[in-house]
Coordinates of C-alpha atoms in Angstrom, one line a residue:
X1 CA -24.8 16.1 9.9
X2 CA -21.1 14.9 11.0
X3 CA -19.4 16.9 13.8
X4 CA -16.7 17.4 11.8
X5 CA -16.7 18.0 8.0
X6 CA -14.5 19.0 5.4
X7 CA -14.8 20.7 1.7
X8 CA -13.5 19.9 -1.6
X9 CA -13.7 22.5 -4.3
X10 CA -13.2 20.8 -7.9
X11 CA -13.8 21.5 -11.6
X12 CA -13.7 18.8 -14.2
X13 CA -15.8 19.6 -16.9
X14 CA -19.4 20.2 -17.1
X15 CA -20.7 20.3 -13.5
X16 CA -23.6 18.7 -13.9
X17 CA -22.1 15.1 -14.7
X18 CA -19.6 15.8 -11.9
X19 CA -21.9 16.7 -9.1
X20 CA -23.9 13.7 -10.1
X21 CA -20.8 11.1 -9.8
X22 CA -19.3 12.9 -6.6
X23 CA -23.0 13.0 -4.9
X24 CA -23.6 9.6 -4.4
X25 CA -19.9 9.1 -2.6
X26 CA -19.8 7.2 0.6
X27 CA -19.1 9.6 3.3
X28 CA -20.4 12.7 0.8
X29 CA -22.7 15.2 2.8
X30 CA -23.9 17.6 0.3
X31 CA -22.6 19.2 -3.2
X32 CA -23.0 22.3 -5.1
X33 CA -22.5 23.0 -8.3
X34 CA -20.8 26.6 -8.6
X35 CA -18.7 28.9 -10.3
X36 CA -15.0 29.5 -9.2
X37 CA -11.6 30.7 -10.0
X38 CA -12.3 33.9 -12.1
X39 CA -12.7 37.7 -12.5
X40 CA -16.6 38.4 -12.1
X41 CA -19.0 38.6 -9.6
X42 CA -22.2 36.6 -9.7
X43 CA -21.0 34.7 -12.6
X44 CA -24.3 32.2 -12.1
X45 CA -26.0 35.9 -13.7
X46 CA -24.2 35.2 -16.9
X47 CA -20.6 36.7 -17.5
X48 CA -18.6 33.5 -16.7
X49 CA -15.3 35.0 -17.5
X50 CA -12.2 33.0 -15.9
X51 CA -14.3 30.9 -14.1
X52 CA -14.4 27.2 -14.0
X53 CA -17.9 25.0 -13.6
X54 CA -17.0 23.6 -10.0
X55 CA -18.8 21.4 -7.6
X56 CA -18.0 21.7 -4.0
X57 CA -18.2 18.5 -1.7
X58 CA -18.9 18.3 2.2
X59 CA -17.8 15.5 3.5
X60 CA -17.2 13.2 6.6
X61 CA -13.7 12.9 7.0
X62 CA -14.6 10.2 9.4
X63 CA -16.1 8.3 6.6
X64 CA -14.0 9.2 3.4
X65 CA -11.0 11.1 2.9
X66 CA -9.9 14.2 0.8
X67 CA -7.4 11.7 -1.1
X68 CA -10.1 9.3 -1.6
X69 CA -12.3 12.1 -3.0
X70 CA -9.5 13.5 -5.3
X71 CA -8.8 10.1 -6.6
X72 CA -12.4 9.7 -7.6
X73 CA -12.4 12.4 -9.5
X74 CA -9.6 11.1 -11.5
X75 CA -11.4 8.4 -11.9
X76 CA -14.1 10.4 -13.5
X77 CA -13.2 12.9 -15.7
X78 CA -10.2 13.0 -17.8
X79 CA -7.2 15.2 -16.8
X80 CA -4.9 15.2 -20.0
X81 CA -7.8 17.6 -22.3
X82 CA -6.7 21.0 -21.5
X83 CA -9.8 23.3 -21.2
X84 CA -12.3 20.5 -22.3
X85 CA -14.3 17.3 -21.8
X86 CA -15.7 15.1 -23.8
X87 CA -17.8 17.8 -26.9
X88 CA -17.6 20.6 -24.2
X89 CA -14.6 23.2 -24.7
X90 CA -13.3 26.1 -23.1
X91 CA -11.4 27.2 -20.0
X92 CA -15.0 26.6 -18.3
X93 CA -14.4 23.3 -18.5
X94 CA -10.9 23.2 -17.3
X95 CA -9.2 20.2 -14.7
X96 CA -8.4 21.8 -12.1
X97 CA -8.4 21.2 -7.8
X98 CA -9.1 24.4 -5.9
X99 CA -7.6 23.8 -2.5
X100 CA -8.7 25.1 1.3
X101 CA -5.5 25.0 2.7
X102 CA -1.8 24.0 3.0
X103 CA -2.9 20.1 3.4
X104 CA -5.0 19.9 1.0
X105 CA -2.7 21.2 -1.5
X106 CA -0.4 18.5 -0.7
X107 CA -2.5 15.9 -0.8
X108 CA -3.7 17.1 -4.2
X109 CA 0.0 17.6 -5.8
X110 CA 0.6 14.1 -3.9
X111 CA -2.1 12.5 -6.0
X112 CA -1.7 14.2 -9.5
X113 CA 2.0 13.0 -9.1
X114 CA 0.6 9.5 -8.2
X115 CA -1.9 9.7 -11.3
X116 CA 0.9 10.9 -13.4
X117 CA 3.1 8.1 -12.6
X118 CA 0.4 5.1 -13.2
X119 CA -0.1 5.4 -16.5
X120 CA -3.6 5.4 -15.8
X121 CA -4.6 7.8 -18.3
X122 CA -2.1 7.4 -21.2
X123 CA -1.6 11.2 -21.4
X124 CA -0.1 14.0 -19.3
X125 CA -2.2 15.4 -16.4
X126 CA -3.1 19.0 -16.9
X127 CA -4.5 19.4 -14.0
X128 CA -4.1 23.1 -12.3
X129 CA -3.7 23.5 -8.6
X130 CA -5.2 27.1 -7.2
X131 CA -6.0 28.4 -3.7
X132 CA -9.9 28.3 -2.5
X133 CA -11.8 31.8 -3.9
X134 CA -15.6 32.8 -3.9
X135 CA -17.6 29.8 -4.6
X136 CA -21.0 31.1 -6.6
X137 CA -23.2 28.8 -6.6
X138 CA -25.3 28.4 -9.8
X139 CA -28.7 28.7 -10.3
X140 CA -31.6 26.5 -9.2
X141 CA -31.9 24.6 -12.9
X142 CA -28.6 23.5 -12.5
X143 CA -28.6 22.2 -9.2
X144 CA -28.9 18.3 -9.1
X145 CA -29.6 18.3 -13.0
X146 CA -29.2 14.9 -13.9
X147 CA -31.3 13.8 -10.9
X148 CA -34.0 15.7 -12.6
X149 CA -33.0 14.9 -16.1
X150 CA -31.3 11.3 -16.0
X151 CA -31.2 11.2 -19.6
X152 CA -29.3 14.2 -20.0
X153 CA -26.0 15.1 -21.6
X154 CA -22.9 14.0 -19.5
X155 CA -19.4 12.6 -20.2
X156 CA -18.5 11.7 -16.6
X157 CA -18.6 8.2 -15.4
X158 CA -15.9 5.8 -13.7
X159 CA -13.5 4.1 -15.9
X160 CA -13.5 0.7 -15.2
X161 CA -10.6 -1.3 -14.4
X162 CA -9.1 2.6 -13.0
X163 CA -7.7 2.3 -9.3
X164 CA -4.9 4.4 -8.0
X165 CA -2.8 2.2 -5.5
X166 CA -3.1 3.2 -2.0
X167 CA -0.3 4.8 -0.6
X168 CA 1.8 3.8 2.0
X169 CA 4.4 6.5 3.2
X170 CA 5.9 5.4 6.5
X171 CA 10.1 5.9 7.9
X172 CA 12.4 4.6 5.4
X173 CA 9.5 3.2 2.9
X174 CA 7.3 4.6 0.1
X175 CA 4.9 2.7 -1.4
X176 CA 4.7 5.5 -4.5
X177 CA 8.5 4.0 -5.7
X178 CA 5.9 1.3 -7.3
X179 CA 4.1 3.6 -9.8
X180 CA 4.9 3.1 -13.1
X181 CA 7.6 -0.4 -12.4
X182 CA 7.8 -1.8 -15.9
X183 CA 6.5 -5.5 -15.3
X184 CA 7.5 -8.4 -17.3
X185 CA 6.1 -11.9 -17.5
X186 CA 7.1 -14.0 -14.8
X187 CA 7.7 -11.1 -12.3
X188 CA 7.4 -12.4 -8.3
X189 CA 6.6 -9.8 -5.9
X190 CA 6.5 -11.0 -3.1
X191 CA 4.4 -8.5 -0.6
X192 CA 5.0 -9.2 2.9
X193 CA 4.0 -7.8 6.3
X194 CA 7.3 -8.1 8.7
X195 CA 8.4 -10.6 10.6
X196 CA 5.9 -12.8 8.7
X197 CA 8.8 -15.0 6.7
X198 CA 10.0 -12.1 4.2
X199 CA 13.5 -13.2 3.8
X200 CA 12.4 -17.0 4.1
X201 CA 10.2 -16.3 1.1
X202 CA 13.0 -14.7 -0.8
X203 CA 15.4 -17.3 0.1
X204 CA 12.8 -20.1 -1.0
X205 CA 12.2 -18.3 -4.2
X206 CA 16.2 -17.8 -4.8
X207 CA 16.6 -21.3 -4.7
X208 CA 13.1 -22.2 -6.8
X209 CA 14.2 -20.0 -9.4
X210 CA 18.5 -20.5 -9.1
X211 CA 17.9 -24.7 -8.6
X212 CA 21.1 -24.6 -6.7
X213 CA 21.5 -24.4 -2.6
X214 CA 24.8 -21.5 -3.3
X215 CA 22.7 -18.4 -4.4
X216 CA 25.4 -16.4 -7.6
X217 CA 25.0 -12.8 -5.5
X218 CA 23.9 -11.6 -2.3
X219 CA 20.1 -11.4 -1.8
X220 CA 19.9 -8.3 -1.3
X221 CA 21.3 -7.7 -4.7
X222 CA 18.9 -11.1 -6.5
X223 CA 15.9 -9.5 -4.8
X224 CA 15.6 -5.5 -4.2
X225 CA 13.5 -4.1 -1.8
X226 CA 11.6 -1.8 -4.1
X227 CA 9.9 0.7 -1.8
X228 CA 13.0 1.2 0.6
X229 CA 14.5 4.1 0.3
X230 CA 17.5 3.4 1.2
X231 CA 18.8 3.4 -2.3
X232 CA 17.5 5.8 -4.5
X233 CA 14.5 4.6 -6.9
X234 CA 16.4 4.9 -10.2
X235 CA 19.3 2.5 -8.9
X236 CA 17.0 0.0 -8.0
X237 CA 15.2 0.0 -11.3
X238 CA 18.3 -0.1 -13.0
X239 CA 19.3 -3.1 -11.1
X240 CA 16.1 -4.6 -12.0
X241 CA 16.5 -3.9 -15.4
X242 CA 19.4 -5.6 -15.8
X243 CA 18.7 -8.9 -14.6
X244 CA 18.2 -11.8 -16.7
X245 CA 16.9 -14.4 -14.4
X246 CA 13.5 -14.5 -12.9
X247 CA 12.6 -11.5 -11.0
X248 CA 11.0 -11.7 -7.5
X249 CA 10.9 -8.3 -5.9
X250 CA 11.1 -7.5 -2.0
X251 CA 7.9 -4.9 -0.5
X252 CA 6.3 -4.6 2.7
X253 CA 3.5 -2.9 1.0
X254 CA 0.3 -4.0 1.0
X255 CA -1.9 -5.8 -2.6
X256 CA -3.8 -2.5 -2.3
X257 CA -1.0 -0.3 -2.3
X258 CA 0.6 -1.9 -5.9
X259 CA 0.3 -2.0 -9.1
X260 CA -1.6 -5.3 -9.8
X261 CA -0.4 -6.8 -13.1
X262 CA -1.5 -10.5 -14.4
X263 CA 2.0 -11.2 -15.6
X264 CA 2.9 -11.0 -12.1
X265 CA 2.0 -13.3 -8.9
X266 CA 1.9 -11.9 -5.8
X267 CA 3.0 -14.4 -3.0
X268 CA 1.9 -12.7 0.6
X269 CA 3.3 -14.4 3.7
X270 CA 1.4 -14.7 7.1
X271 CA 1.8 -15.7 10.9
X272 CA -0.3 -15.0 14.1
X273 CA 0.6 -11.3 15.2
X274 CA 1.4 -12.0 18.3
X275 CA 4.1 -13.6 17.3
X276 CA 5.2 -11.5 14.4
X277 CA 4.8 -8.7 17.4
X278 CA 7.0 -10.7 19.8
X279 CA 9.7 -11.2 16.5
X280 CA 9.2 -7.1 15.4
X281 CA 9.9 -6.5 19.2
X282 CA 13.8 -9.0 19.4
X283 CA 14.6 -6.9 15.4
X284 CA 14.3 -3.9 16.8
X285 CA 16.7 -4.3 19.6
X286 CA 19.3 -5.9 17.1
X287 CA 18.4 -2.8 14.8
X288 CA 21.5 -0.4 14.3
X289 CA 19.6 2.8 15.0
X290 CA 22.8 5.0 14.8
X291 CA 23.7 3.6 11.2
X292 CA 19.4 3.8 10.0
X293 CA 20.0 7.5 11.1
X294 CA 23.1 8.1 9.2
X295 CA 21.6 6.2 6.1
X296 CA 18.8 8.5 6.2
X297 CA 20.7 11.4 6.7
X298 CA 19.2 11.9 10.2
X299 CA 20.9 14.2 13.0
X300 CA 22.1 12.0 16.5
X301 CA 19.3 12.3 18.9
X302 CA 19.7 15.2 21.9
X303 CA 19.7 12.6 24.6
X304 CA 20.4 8.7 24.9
X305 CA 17.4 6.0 24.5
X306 CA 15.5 5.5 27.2
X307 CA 16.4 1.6 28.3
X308 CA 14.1 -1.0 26.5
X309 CA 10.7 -1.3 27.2
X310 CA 10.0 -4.5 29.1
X311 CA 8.3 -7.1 26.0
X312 CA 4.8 -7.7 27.9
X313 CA 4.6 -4.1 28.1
X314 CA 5.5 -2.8 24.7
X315 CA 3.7 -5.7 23.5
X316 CA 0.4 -4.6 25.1
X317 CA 1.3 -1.0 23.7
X318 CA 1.2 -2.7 20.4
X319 CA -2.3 -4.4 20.2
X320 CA -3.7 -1.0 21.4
X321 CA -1.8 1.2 19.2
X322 CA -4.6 2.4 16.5
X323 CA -1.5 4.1 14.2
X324 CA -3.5 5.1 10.4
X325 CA -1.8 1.6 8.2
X326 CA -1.2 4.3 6.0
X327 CA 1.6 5.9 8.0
X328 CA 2.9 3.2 10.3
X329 CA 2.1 -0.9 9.0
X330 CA 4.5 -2.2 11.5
X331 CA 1.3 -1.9 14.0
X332 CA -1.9 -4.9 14.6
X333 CA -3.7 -2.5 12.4
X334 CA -1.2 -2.4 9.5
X335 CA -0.7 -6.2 9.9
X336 CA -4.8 -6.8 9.6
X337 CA -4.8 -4.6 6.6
X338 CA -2.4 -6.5 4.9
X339 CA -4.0 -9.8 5.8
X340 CA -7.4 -8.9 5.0
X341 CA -6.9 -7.5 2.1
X342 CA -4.6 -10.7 0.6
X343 CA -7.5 -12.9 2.0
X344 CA -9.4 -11.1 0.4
X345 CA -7.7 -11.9 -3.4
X346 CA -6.8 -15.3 -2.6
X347 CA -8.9 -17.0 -5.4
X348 CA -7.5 -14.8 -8.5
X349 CA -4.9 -17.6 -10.1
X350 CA -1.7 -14.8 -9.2
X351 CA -2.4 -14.6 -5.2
X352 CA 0.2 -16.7 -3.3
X353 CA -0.5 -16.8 0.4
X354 CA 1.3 -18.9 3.0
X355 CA 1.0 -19.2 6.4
X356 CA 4.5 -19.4 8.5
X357 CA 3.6 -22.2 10.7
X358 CA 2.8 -24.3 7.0
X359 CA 6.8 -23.3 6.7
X360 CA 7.9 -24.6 9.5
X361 CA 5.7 -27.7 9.7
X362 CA 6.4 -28.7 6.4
X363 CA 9.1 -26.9 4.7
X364 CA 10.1 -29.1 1.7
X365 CA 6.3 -29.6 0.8
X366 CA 5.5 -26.3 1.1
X367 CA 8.7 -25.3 -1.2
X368 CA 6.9 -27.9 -3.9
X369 CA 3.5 -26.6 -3.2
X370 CA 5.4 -23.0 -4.6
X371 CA 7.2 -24.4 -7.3
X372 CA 3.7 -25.3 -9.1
X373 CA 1.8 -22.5 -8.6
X374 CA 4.5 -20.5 -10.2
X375 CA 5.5 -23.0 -12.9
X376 CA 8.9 -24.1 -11.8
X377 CA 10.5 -27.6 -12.6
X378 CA 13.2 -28.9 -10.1
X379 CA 14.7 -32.0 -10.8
X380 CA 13.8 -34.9 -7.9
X381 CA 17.8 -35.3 -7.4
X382 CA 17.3 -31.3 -5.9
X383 CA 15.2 -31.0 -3.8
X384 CA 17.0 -32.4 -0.5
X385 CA 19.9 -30.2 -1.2
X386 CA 17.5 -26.9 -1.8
X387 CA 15.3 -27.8 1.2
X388 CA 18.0 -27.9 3.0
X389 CA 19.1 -24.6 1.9
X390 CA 16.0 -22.9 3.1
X391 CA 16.3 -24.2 6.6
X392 CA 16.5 -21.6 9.7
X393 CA 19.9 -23.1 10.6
X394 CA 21.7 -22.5 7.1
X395 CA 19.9 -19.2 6.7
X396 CA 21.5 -18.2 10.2
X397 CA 25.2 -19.9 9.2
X398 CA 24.8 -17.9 5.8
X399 CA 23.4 -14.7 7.3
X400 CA 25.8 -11.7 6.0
X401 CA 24.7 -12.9 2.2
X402 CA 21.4 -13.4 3.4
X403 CA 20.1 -9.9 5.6
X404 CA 18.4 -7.0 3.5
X405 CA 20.3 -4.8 4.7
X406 CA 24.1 -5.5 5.8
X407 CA 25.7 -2.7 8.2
X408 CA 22.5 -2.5 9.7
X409 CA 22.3 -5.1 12.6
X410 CA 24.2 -5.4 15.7
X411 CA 24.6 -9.4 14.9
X412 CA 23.5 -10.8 11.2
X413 CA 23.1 -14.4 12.4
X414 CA 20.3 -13.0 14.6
X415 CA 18.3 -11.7 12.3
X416 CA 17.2 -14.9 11.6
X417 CA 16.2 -15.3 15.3
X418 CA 13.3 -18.1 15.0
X419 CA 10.6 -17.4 17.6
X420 CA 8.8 -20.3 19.6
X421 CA 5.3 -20.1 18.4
X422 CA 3.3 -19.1 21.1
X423 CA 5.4 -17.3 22.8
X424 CA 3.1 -13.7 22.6
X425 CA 0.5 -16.0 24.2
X426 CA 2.1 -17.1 26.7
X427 CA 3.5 -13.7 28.7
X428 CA -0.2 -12.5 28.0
X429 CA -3.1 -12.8 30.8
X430 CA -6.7 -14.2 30.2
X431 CA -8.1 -10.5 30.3
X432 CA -4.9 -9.3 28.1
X433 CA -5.5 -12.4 25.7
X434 CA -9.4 -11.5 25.1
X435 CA -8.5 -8.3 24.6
X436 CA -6.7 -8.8 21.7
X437 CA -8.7 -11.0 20.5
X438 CA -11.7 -8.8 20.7
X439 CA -9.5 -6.1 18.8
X440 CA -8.4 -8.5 15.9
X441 CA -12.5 -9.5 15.2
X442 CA -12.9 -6.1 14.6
X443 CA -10.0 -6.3 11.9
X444 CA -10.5 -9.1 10.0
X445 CA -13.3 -11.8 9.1
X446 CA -13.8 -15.1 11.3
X447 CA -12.6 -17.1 8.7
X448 CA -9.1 -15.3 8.1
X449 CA -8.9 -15.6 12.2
X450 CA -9.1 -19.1 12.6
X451 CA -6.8 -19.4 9.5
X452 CA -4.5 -17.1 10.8
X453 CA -4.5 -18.4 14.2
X454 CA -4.4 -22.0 13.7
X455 CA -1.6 -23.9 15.1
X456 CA -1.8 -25.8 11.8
X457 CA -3.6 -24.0 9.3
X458 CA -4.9 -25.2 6.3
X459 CA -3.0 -24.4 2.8

């Protein structure tokens, strides 16, 4: 048994097919199936009345989470009958989470927001949301039923193809403003961790999908940053709405945190972490903290900043900083989860993923190499001139059309700061180096490393 555990209390139906699906959950100690939620005592005796058939979950919260668990049982059981599922009716057989606490209420109006906002399940979640009472646990013949009876009646099961995005809720971002985007054919999104290439990738795409090197709008405005929240989510959809042109759409979200739709491809940028660390490190000390807090509608801080922390420090902060992705991707964990996960989808025909140092090696093939995976024609005469375009320098020259976010820098042109490869190596010892090393194998598989590390990594 785990040190720590947690319970979930849930009613979806007919307990029996539910405490068979929940049961064999990774990180699932032990289930019940019960009665809950109404007016009698001893309900398993007979008088059910007001209750709901309920399972209750342990669990390792070290191994799964209560959002995991709740999303599974989305998955399972269908939220939009009221008081039935599948042949069986009746308020027994009602959706409905009972929560232990504050948190777990959250998390569970969180999540039937999230499932509501899919379009998962083509209906509207009914779903109630009621504080933890008396769990009675039912008798011995309903106990592990289907385990005893395999063949017996149940209209539980997984729907295929059904996965909630992860979310990813961190300052100034939420990866939830993705839920229910209206995708058309064509669609770019391009997902990238920062300080990987994010506004290189827009620019390249601008002038892919434009064909000229003078861009008809700012960037900002051709290519939203969906998930920022910044501007509210109904402007940015509007926007969206109304272009005409190609759309390629700005998110530091992870694959695993969107909608994945085939009329979309997802191009994901990459470079060594120690230098997108060493590049995170020189933004935020250009970053306008005064005018993020007023944008956010956040009070002036009681005391001045402490002075800058010196870069081999802070950087050595940041390989050990163990931060939940979740919350914080601006982290070595958030930046493995992001890889790893892209890595991992790399073969399906709509997964895009270049490596920075491919950019700066070879900039004008790389820029073709994109123009046939998404099925873009450029005249020969154009290419110069749009190469050209996408270089550091011109970026830099052209930077207050250029920046996500004007206002919000101390100087625009050095936003566009391009880093030395190498240089997070090089201010790191032996020891300091291994280390890092030794934390990144833990993150990611060997053959994503030596990709990611190479000084010239394959395409």
């Amino acid at each position: 048994m785990a040190a720590n555990t947690e319970t979930a209390v849930l009613a979806g139906g007919c307990f029996w097919g539910m405490q068979e699906q929940l049961r064999h959950r990774d990180g699932v100690i032990s289930t019940r199936a019960g009665y809950t939620g109404g007016e009698t005592e001893n309900p398993a005796e007979g008088d059910h009345l007001g209750h709901a058939e309920a399972v209750e979950v342990v669990f390792d919260p070290g191994r799964t989470s209560y959002r995991d668990i709740i999303e599974f049982f989305f998955q399972v059981h269908d939220p939009t009958t009221r008081d039935r599922q599948g042949e069986d009716a009746g308020a027994e057989y009602r959706s409905e989470i009972f929560c232990m606490n504050g948190e777990q209420r959250r998390v569970a109006e969180a999540t039937i927001a999230d499932v509501e906002a899919s379009g998962l399940w083509p209906g509207t979640v009914v779903t109630g949301i009621s504080g933890a009472g008396t769990f009675w646990e039912a008798g011995a013949e309903d106990q592990d039923y289907l385990q005893r009876h395999p063949d017996g009646p149940t209209c539980h099961f997984p729907r295929p193809g059904w996965k909630l995005p992860r979310r990813y809720q961190e300052e100034g971002r939420d990866s939830t403003r993705w839920l229910g985007f209206p995708f058309r054919d064509g669609d770019i999104v391009i997902s990238t961790p920062s300080k990987t290439g994010t506004t290189w990738a827009q620019m390249i795409c601008a002038l892919l999908i434009f064909g000229e090197p003078q861009l008809p709008a700012p960037l900002g405005r051709l290519s939203p940053w969906l998930d920022h929240l910044v501007a509210p989510r109904e402007e940015v959809y509007a926007l969206l709405a109304a272009q005409q042109h190609r759309r390629f759409i700005k998110t530091h979200t992870p694959l695993d945190g969107l909608p994945l739709d085939p009329r979309a491809s997802y191009l994901v940028t990459a470079r060594h972490p120690l230098d997108v660390a060493v590049s995170f490190y020189y933004h935020l000390a250009n970053s306008d903290e005064a005018r993020w807090r007023e944008l956010r509608g956040e009070p002036e801080p009681p005391a001045p900043p402490p002075p800058p922390e010196p870069l081999h420090d802070w950087l050595l902060r940041w390989i050990a900083d163990d931060t939940d992705p979740a919350e914080d991707l601006e982290t070595l964990p958030g930046l493995m989860r992001h890889l790893t996960d892209a890595w991992a989808r790399r073969g399906e025909p709509n997964v895009l993923l270049v490596h920075y140092e491919n950019l700066c090696a070879d900039l004008d093939g790389q820029m073709r190499w994109l123009a046939s995976r998404l099925g873009i024609t450029i005249p020969a005469r154009a290419w110069p001139e749009l190469v050209q375009a996408a270089t550091f320098e011109n970026m830099a020259a052209h930077a207050d059309q250029l920046i996500p976010a004007p206002g919000l820098f101390k100087n625009n042109a050095a936003f566009f700061r391009r880093g030395r490869s190498g240089a997070g190596r090089e201010i790191l010892s032996g020891a300091e180096l291994a280390s890092y090393h030794a934390r990144a194998s833990a993150m990611a598989p060997p053959d994503m490393l030596a990709w990611l590390h190479s000084p010239t990594p394959e395409p």
